[in-house]
CSV table of C-alpha atoms in Angstrom, one decimal:
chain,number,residue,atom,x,y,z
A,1,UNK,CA,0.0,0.0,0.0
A,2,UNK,CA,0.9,3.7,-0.9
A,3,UNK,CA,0.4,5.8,2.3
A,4,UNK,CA,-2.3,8.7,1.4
A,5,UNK,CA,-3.3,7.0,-2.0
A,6,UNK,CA,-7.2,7.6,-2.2
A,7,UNK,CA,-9.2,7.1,-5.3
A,8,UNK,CA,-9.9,10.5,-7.6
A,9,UNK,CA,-12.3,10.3,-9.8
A,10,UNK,CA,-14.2,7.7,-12.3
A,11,UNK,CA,-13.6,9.1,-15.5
A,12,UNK,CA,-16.7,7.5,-17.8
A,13,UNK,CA,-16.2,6.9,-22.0
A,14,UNK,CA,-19.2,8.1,-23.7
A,15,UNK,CA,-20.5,9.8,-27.0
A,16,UNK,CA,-22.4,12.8,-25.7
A,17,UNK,CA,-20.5,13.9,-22.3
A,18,UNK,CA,-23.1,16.3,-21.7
A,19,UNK,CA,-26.3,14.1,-22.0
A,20,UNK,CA,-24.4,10.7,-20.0
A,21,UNK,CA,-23.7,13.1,-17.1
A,22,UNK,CA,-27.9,14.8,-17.2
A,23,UNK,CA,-28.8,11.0,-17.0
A,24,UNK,CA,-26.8,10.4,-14.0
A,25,UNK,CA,-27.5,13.9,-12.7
A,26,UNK,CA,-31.7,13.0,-12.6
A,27,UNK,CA,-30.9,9.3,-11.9
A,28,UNK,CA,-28.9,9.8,-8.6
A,29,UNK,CA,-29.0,13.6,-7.5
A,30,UNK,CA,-25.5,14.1,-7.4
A,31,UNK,CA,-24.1,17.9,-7.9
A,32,UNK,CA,-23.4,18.9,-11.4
A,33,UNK,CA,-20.4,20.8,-12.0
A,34,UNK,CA,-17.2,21.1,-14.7
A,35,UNK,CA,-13.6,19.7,-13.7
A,36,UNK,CA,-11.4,19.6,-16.5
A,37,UNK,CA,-13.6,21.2,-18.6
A,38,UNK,CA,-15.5,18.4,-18.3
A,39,UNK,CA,-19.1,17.8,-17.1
A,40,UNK,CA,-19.4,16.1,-13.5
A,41,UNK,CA,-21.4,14.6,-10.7
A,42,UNK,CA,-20.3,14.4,-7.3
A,43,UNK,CA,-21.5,13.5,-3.6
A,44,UNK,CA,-19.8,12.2,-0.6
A,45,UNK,CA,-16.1,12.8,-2.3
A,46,UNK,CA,-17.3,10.3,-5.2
A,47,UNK,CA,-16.8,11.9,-8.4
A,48,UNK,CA,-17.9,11.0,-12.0
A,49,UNK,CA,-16.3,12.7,-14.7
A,50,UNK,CA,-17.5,12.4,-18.1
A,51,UNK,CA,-14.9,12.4,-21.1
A,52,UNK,CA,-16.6,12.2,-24.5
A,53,UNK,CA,-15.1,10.0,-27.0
A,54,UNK,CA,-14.5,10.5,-31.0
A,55,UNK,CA,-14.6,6.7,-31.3
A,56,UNK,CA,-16.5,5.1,-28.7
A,57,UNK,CA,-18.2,2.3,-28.9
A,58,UNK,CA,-20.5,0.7,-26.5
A,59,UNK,CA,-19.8,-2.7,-24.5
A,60,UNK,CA,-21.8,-5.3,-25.6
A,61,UNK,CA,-23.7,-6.9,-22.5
A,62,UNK,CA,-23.8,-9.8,-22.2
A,63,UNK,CA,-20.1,-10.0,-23.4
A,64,UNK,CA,-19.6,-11.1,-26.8
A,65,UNK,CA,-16.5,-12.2,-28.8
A,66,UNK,CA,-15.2,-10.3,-30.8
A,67,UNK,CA,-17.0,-6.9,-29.6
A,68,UNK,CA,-16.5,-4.4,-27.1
A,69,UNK,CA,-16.2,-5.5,-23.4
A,70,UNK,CA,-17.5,-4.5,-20.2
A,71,UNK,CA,-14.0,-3.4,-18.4
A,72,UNK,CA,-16.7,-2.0,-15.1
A,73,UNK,CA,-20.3,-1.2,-14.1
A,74,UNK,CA,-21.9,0.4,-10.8
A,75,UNK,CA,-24.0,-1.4,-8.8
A,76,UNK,CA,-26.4,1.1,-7.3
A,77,UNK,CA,-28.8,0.5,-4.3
A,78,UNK,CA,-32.0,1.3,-3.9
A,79,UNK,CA,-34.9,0.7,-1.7
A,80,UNK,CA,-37.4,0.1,-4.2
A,81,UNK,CA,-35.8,-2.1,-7.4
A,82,UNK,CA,-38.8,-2.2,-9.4
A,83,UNK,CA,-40.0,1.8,-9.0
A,84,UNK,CA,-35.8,2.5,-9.6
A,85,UNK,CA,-36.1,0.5,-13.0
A,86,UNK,CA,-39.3,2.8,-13.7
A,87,UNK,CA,-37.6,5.6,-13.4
A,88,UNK,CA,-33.8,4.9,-14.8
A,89,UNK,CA,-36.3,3.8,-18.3
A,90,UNK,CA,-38.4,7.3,-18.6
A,91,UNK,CA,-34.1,8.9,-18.0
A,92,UNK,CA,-33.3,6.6,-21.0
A,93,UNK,CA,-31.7,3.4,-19.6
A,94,UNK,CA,-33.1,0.1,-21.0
A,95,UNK,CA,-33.0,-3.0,-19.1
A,96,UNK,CA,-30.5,-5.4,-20.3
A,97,UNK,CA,-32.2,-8.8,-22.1
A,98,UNK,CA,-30.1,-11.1,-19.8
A,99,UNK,CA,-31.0,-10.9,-16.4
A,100,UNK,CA,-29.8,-12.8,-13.5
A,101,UNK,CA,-30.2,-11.3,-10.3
A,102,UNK,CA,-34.0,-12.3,-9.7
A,103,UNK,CA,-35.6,-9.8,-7.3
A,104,UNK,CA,-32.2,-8.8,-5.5
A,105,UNK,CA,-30.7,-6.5,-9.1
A,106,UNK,CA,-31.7,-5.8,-12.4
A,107,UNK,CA,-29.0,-4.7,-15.2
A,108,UNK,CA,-29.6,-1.9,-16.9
A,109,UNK,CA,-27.7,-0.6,-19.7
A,110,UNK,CA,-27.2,3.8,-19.5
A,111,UNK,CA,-27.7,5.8,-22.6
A,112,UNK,CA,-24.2,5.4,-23.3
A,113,UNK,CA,-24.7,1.4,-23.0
A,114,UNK,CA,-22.6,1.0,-19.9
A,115,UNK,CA,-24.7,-1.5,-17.8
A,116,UNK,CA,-25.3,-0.8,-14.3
A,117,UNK,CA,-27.6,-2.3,-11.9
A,118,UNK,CA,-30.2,-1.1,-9.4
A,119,UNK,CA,-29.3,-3.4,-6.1
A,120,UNK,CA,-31.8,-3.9,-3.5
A,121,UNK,CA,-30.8,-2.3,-0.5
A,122,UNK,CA,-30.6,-5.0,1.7
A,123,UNK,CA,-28.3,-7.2,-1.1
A,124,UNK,CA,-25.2,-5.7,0.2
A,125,UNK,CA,-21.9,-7.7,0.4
């Protein structure tokens, strides 16, 4: 370990910087500002930064050969998984076609396609 080495912040891929960070902005709350130039949301020292790409593409989910891959998602709680679904769709997220976390999660891929999932509160490690 490297004394006083804290994380920074999550710098996110996208296509439209401006429009991943108003989803995340109405999904969670989170203070909108600009770092970098860039358009952020932050809370509690967390901090998403939003860096739009030339080239992105989006991960498939569920993986795929041969096409982009996940390399991280968020896992977000929530006391009510089915009403946080409701709302993360009328943002712009879709739920993902696989699905494997029953009543505890649902995947749900952002704008952007990053999938995240909405947690029940009570599901946590």
């Amino acid at each position: 370990m490297i004394k006083g080495i804290c994380l920074g912040n999550i710098m996110v891929d996208c296509n439209d910087e401006q429009g991943l960070c108003e989803f995340y902005h109405k999904l969670l709350g989170w203070e909108k500002s600009i770092m970098f130039g860039r358009p952020a949301l932050s809370k509690d020292g967390i901090v998403f930064l939003f860096m739009e790409e030339e080239d992105y593409v989006p991960p498939a989910w569920p993986e795929e050969e041969g096409k982009q891959q996940k390399q991280m998602h968020f896992d977000f709680q929530v006391a009510n998984v089915a009403e946080a679904v409701e709302y993360a769709q009328s943002l712009g997220a879709k739920k993902a076609a696989l699905q494997s976390g029953g009543k505890e999660w649902v995947t749900m891929l952002d704008p952007a396609g990053h999938p995240f999932c909405l947690c029940a509160q009570d599901n946590k490690a």
